[in-house]
Amino acid sequence: MTTKLLEIKNLYVEYVTDDARVFAVNGVDLDINEGETLGLVGETGAGKTTTALSILKLLPERVGRVTRGSISLEGKDLTRYTEADMRNIRGEIISMIFQDPMTSLNPVLTVGYQIAEVLKIHKDEKENRQVDERVDEILKLVGIPPERKHDYPHQFSGGMKQRIVIAIALACEPKLLLADEPTTALDVTIQAQVLSMMNELKRKLRTAMILITHDLGVVAETCDRVAIMYAGEVIEAGTVEQIFDPEAPHHPYTVGLFGAIPDLTKKTRRLNPIDGLMPDPTHLPEGCRFHTRCPRCMEICRTQRPALREENGHRLYCHLFAGGER
């Protein structure tokens, strides 16, 4: 029996400055079970990272805020937690791998010290010998020789820096890992190695993972379920099989994402990108958020929000399928 670990309901997040109010996340519903991997897919500006930062309450101070909704971890609403409470959650129960390993590591501290710091804060391991042994184990786990724990971040390649960031995130064996495009800055070969390692560690530690990515190939290889985000909303969600099934009904945006992927079986001069740009998050359009770019836009799309169509766990928000037809 699967146990629900995290549940996000009707989440709204805004960034408020002197110049504008940015509607970054608009009514997101997500859930993830223990040991499961959820892929969060969408263009830049879709609200993926903001959703992840909201879970850990790491939104920019005095600018970002959750205006509505709940984020429940094992039945407890994190939006009601104080900063002191969240310090006990971050790193120990929920960890995050940030997009750029170059800015995630302190350049003036050795990598061993940075891993040990997490253990001392959350695991109360006071004896240096015990901490050193645990640091060695963690480095071996991510494929880095333990003797390199005395080195500084600048002495490692990009791929090895990302491995160290993953080592820090997994040091306390968290229940949930938030991975924000963990392979974007890496070349293709290193990407494959890092993803393979993350999958192996996830199996060993039974860690659930939310993987934020642009790469549908990565999603197909690593995820159990997928949520497609656009303009701060989840417009389609389901299992990997449902999202990748060409015979199933799909949101036009999802169809556009797949259309932009090169097909080795077809000869073509150009890829097929989605026309237009993501809408301005300070002035979101009425009706369906995607209607300004949708090739199948109808009059109702311009004025009314699409209702939910759900079948066997496959959720879809689109007027094209309001009556259940394809």
Coordinates of N, CA and C in Angstrom, one line a residue, residues 144-272:
I144 N 32.9 9.5 -5.1 CA 34.0 10.4 -5.0 C 34.9 9.8 -3.9
P145 N 36.3 9.7 -4.2 CA 37.2 9.2 -3.2 C 37.2 9.9 -1.9
P146 N 37.1 9.2 -0.8 CA 37.0 9.9 0.5 C 38.1 10.9 0.8
E147 N 39.3 10.5 0.3 CA 40.5 11.4 0.6 C 40.4 12.8 0.0
R148 N 39.4 13.0 -0.9 CA 39.2 14.3 -1.5 C 38.3 15.2 -0.6
K149 N 37.9 14.8 0.6 CA 37.1 15.6 1.4 C 37.8 16.8 1.9
H150 N 39.1 16.9 1.8 CA 39.9 18.1 2.3 C 40.0 19.1 1.1
D151 N 39.5 18.7 -0.1 CA 39.6 19.7 -1.2 C 38.5 20.7 -1.2
Y152 N 38.7 21.8 -1.9 CA 37.8 22.9 -2.0 C 36.9 22.8 -3.3
P153 N 35.8 23.4 -3.3 CA 34.9 23.2 -4.5 C 35.6 23.5 -5.8
H154 N 36.5 24.5 -5.9 CA 37.1 24.9 -7.2 C 38.0 23.8 -7.7
Q155 N 38.4 22.8 -6.9 CA 39.2 21.8 -7.3 C 38.5 20.6 -7.9
F156 N 37.2 20.7 -8.1 CA 36.4 19.7 -8.7 C 35.8 20.1 -10.0
S157 N 35.5 19.2 -10.9 CA 34.8 19.5 -12.1 C 33.3 19.8 -11.9
G158 N 32.6 20.2 -12.9 CA 31.2 20.5 -12.7 C 30.4 19.3 -12.3
G159 N 30.7 18.1 -12.9 CA 29.9 16.9 -12.6 C 30.2 16.5 -11.2
M160 N 31.5 16.6 -10.7 CA 31.8 16.2 -9.4 C 31.2 17.2 -8.3
K161 N 31.1 18.5 -8.7 CA 30.5 19.4 -7.8 C 29.0 19.0 -7.6
Q162 N 28.4 18.6 -8.7 CA 27.0 18.2 -8.6 C 26.8 17.0 -7.7
R163 N 27.8 16.1 -7.8 CA 27.7 14.9 -6.9 C 27.9 15.3 -5.5
I164 N 28.7 16.3 -5.2 CA 28.9 16.7 -3.8 C 27.6 17.4 -3.3
V165 N 27.0 18.2 -4.2 CA 25.7 18.8 -3.8 C 24.7 17.7 -3.5
I166 N 24.6 16.7 -4.3 CA 23.7 15.6 -4.0 C 24.1 14.9 -2.7
A167 N 25.4 14.7 -2.5 CA 25.9 14.1 -1.2 C 25.4 14.9 0.0
I168 N 25.5 16.2 -0.1 CA 25.0 17.0 1.0 C 23.5 16.9 1.2
A169 N 22.7 16.8 0.1 CA 21.3 16.7 0.2 C 20.9 15.4 0.8
L170 N 21.6 14.3 0.5 CA 21.3 13.0 0.9 C 21.9 12.6 2.2
A171 N 22.7 13.4 2.8 CA 23.5 13.1 4.0 C 22.7 12.6 5.2
C172 N 21.5 13.1 5.4 CA 20.6 12.8 6.5 C 19.5 11.8 6.0
E173 N 19.7 11.3 4.8 CA 18.7 10.3 4.3 C 17.2 10.9 4.4
P174 N 17.0 12.0 3.7 CA 15.7 12.7 3.8 C 14.6 11.8 3.2
K175 N 13.3 12.1 3.6 CA 12.2 11.4 3.0 C 11.8 11.9 1.6
L176 N 12.1 13.2 1.4 CA 11.8 13.9 0.1 C 12.9 14.7 -0.4
L177 N 13.2 14.5 -1.7 CA 14.3 15.3 -2.3 C 13.7 16.1 -3.4
L178 N 14.0 17.4 -3.4 CA 13.6 18.3 -4.4 C 14.8 18.6 -5.3
A179 N 14.7 18.2 -6.6 CA 15.8 18.3 -7.5 C 15.5 19.3 -8.6
D180 N 16.1 20.5 -8.5 CA 15.7 21.6 -9.4 C 16.7 21.6 -10.6
E181 N 16.3 20.9 -11.7 CA 17.1 20.8 -12.9 C 18.6 20.4 -12.5
P182 N 18.8 19.3 -11.9 CA 20.1 18.9 -11.3 C 21.2 18.6 -12.4
T183 N 20.8 18.5 -13.7 CA 21.7 18.1 -14.7 C 21.8 19.2 -15.8
T184 N 21.2 20.3 -15.6 CA 21.1 21.3 -16.7 C 22.5 21.8 -17.1
A185 N 23.4 22.0 -16.1 CA 24.7 22.6 -16.3 C 25.7 21.6 -16.7
L186 N 25.4 20.3 -16.9 CA 26.3 19.3 -17.2 C 26.2 18.8 -18.6
D187 N 27.3 18.2 -19.2 CA 27.2 17.7 -20.5 C 26.5 16.4 -20.5
V188 N 26.1 15.9 -21.7 CA 25.2 14.8 -21.8 C 25.7 13.5 -21.1
T189 N 27.0 13.2 -21.2 CA 27.6 12.0 -20.6 C 27.5 12.1 -19.1
I190 N 27.9 13.2 -18.5 CA 27.8 13.4 -17.1 C 26.4 13.4 -16.6
Q191 N 25.5 14.0 -17.4 CA 24.0 13.9 -17.1 C 23.6 12.5 -16.8
A192 N 23.9 11.6 -17.7 CA 23.5 10.2 -17.6 C 24.0 9.6 -16.4
Q193 N 25.3 9.9 -16.0 CA 25.9 9.3 -14.8 C 25.2 9.8 -13.6
V194 N 25.0 11.1 -13.5 CA 24.4 11.7 -12.3 C 23.0 11.2 -12.1
L195 N 22.2 11.1 -13.2 CA 20.8 10.6 -13.1 C 20.8 9.1 -12.7
S196 N 21.7 8.3 -13.2 CA 21.8 6.9 -12.9 C 22.1 6.8 -11.4
M197 N 23.0 7.6 -10.9 CA 23.4 7.6 -9.5 C 22.2 8.0 -8.6
M198 N 21.5 9.1 -9.0 CA 20.4 9.5 -8.2 C 19.3 8.4 -8.1
N199 N 19.0 7.7 -9.2 CA 18.1 6.7 -9.2 C 18.5 5.5 -8.3
E200 N 19.8 5.2 -8.3 CA 20.3 4.1 -7.5 C 20.2 4.5 -6.0
L201 N 20.6 5.8 -5.7 CA 20.5 6.2 -4.3 C 19.0 6.3 -3.8
K202 N 18.1 6.7 -4.7 CA 16.7 6.7 -4.4 C 16.2 5.4 -4.0
R203 N 16.6 4.4 -4.8 CA 16.2 3.0 -4.5 C 16.7 2.5 -3.1
K204 N 18.0 2.8 -2.9 CA 18.6 2.4 -1.6 C 18.0 3.0 -0.4
L205 N 17.7 4.3 -0.5 CA 17.2 5.1 0.7 C 15.7 5.2 0.7
R206 N 15.0 4.8 -0.3 CA 13.5 4.9 -0.4 C 13.1 6.3 -0.3
T207 N 13.9 7.2 -0.9 CA 13.5 8.6 -0.9 C 12.6 9.0 -2.1
A208 N 11.6 9.8 -1.7 CA 10.7 10.3 -2.8 C 11.4 11.5 -3.4
M209 N 11.1 11.8 -4.7 CA 11.8 12.9 -5.4 C 10.8 13.7 -6.3
I210 N 10.9 15.0 -6.2 CA 10.3 15.9 -7.2 C 11.4 16.4 -8.1
L211 N 11.3 16.0 -9.4 CA 12.4 16.3 -10.3 C 11.8 17.4 -11.3
I212 N 12.4 18.6 -11.2 CA 12.1 19.7 -12.0 C 13.0 19.7 -13.2
T213 N 12.4 19.6 -14.4 CA 13.3 19.5 -15.6 C 12.5 20.0 -16.9
H214 N 13.3 20.4 -17.9 CA 12.8 20.7 -19.2 C 12.8 19.5 -20.1
D215 N 13.6 18.4 -19.7 CA 14.0 17.3 -20.6 C 13.0 16.2 -20.4
L216 N 12.1 16.0 -21.5 CA 11.2 14.9 -21.4 C 11.8 13.5 -21.5
G217 N 13.0 13.5 -22.1 CA 13.8 12.2 -22.1 C 14.2 11.8 -20.7
V218 N 14.6 12.8 -19.9 CA 14.9 12.5 -18.5 C 13.7 12.0 -17.7
V219 N 12.6 12.6 -18.0 CA 11.3 12.3 -17.3 C 11.0 10.8 -17.6
A220 N 11.1 10.4 -18.9 CA 10.7 9.1 -19.3 C 11.6 8.0 -18.6
E221 N 12.9 8.4 -18.3 CA 13.8 7.4 -17.8 C 13.7 7.3 -16.2
T222 N 13.3 8.4 -15.6 CA 13.4 8.5 -14.1 C 12.1 8.6 -13.3
C223 N 11.1 9.1 -14.0 CA 9.9 9.4 -13.2 C 8.8 8.4 -13.2
D224 N 8.0 8.3 -12.2 CA 6.8 7.5 -12.1 C 5.5 8.2 -12.6
R225 N 5.4 9.5 -12.2 CA 4.3 10.3 -12.6 C 4.9 11.7 -13.1
V226 N 4.0 12.4 -13.8 CA 4.4 13.7 -14.4 C 3.3 14.7 -14.2
A227 N 3.7 16.0 -14.0 CA 2.8 17.1 -13.9 C 3.3 18.2 -14.9
I228 N 2.5 18.6 -15.8 CA 2.9 19.6 -16.8 C 2.4 21.0 -16.3
M229 N 3.3 21.9 -16.1 CA 2.9 23.2 -15.6 C 3.0 24.3 -16.7
Y230 N 2.1 25.2 -16.6 CA 2.1 26.4 -17.5 C 1.5 27.6 -16.8
A231 N 2.2 28.7 -16.8 CA 1.7 29.9 -16.2 C 1.3 29.8 -14.8
G232 N 2.0 29.0 -14.0 CA 1.7 28.8 -12.6 C 0.6 27.8 -12.3
E233 N 0.2 27.0 -13.3 CA -0.9 26.0 -13.1 C -0.4 24.6 -13.6
V234 N -1.0 23.6 -13.0 CA -0.8 22.2 -13.5 C -1.9 22.0 -14.5
I235 N -1.6 21.9 -15.8 CA -2.6 21.8 -16.8 C -2.9 20.3 -17.2
E236 N -1.9 19.4 -16.9 CA -2.1 18.0 -17.2 C -1.2 17.2 -16.2
A237 N -1.7 16.1 -15.7 CA -0.9 15.3 -14.8 C -1.4 13.8 -15.0
G238 N -0.4 12.9 -14.8 CA -0.7 11.5 -14.8 C 0.5 10.7 -14.7
T239 N 0.4 9.4 -14.9 CA 1.6 8.5 -14.9 C 2.4 8.8 -16.1
V240 N 3.6 8.3 -16.1 CA 4.5 8.5 -17.3 C 3.9 7.8 -18.5
E241 N 3.3 6.7 -18.3 CA 2.7 5.9 -19.4 C 1.5 6.7 -20.0
Q242 N 0.7 7.4 -19.2 CA -0.4 8.2 -19.7 C 0.0 9.4 -20.4
I243 N 1.1 10.1 -19.9 CA 1.5 11.3 -20.5 C 2.2 11.0 -21.9
F244 N 2.9 9.9 -21.9 CA 3.7 9.6 -23.2 C 2.9 8.7 -24.1
D245 N 1.6 8.4 -23.8 CA 0.8 7.6 -24.7 C 0.2 8.5 -25.8
P246 N 0.6 8.2 -27.1 CA 0.2 9.1 -28.2 C -1.3 8.9 -28.5
E247 N -1.9 7.9 -28.0 CA -3.4 7.6 -28.3 C -4.3 8.3 -27.2
A248 N -3.7 8.7 -26.1 CA -4.5 9.3 -25.0 C -4.7 10.8 -25.3
P249 N -5.8 11.4 -24.7 CA -6.1 12.8 -24.9 C -5.0 13.6 -24.2
H250 N -4.5 14.7 -24.8 CA -3.5 15.5 -24.2 C -3.8 17.0 -24.4
H251 N -3.4 17.8 -23.4 CA -3.5 19.3 -23.6 C -2.7 19.7 -24.8
P252 N -3.1 20.7 -25.5 CA -2.4 21.2 -26.7 C -0.9 21.7 -26.3
Y253 N -0.8 22.1 -25.1 CA 0.6 22.5 -24.6 C 1.5 21.3 -24.5
T254 N 1.0 20.2 -24.0 CA 1.7 19.0 -23.9 C 2.1 18.5 -25.3
V255 N 1.1 18.5 -26.2 CA 1.4 18.1 -27.6 C 2.5 19.0 -28.2
G256 N 2.5 20.3 -27.8 CA 3.5 21.2 -28.3 C 4.9 20.9 -27.8
L257 N 5.0 20.5 -26.5 CA 6.2 20.1 -25.9 C 6.8 18.9 -26.6
F258 N 6.0 17.9 -26.9 CA 6.5 16.7 -27.6 C 6.8 17.0 -29.0
G259 N 6.1 18.0 -29.6 CA 6.4 18.3 -31.0 C 7.7 19.0 -31.2
A260 N 8.2 19.6 -30.1 CA 9.5 20.3 -30.2 C 10.7 19.4 -30.0
I261 N 10.4 18.1 -29.8 CA 11.5 17.1 -29.6 C 11.9 16.5 -31.0
P262 N 13.2 16.4 -31.3 CA 13.6 15.8 -32.5 C 13.2 14.4 -32.7
D263 N 12.7 14.0 -33.8 CA 12.2 12.6 -34.1 C 13.2 12.0 -35.1
L264 N 13.9 10.9 -34.6 CA 14.9 10.3 -35.4 C 14.4 9.6 -36.6
T265 N 13.1 9.3 -36.6 CA 12.4 8.5 -37.7 C 12.0 9.4 -38.8
K266 N 12.0 10.8 -38.6 CA 11.5 11.7 -39.6 C 12.6 12.7 -40.0
K267 N 12.6 13.0 -41.3 CA 13.6 13.9 -41.9 C 12.9 15.3 -42.0
T268 N 13.4 16.3 -41.3 CA 12.9 17.6 -41.3 C 13.9 18.7 -41.2
R269 N 13.6 19.8 -41.8 CA 14.6 20.9 -41.8 C 14.7 21.6 -40.4
R270 N 13.5 21.7 -39.8 CA 13.5 22.5 -38.5 C 12.6 21.8 -37.5
L271 N 12.8 22.1 -36.2 CA 12.0 21.6 -35.2 C 10.7 22.4 -35.2
N272 N 9.7 22.0 -34.4 CA 8.4 22.7 -34.4 C 8.2 23.3 -33.0

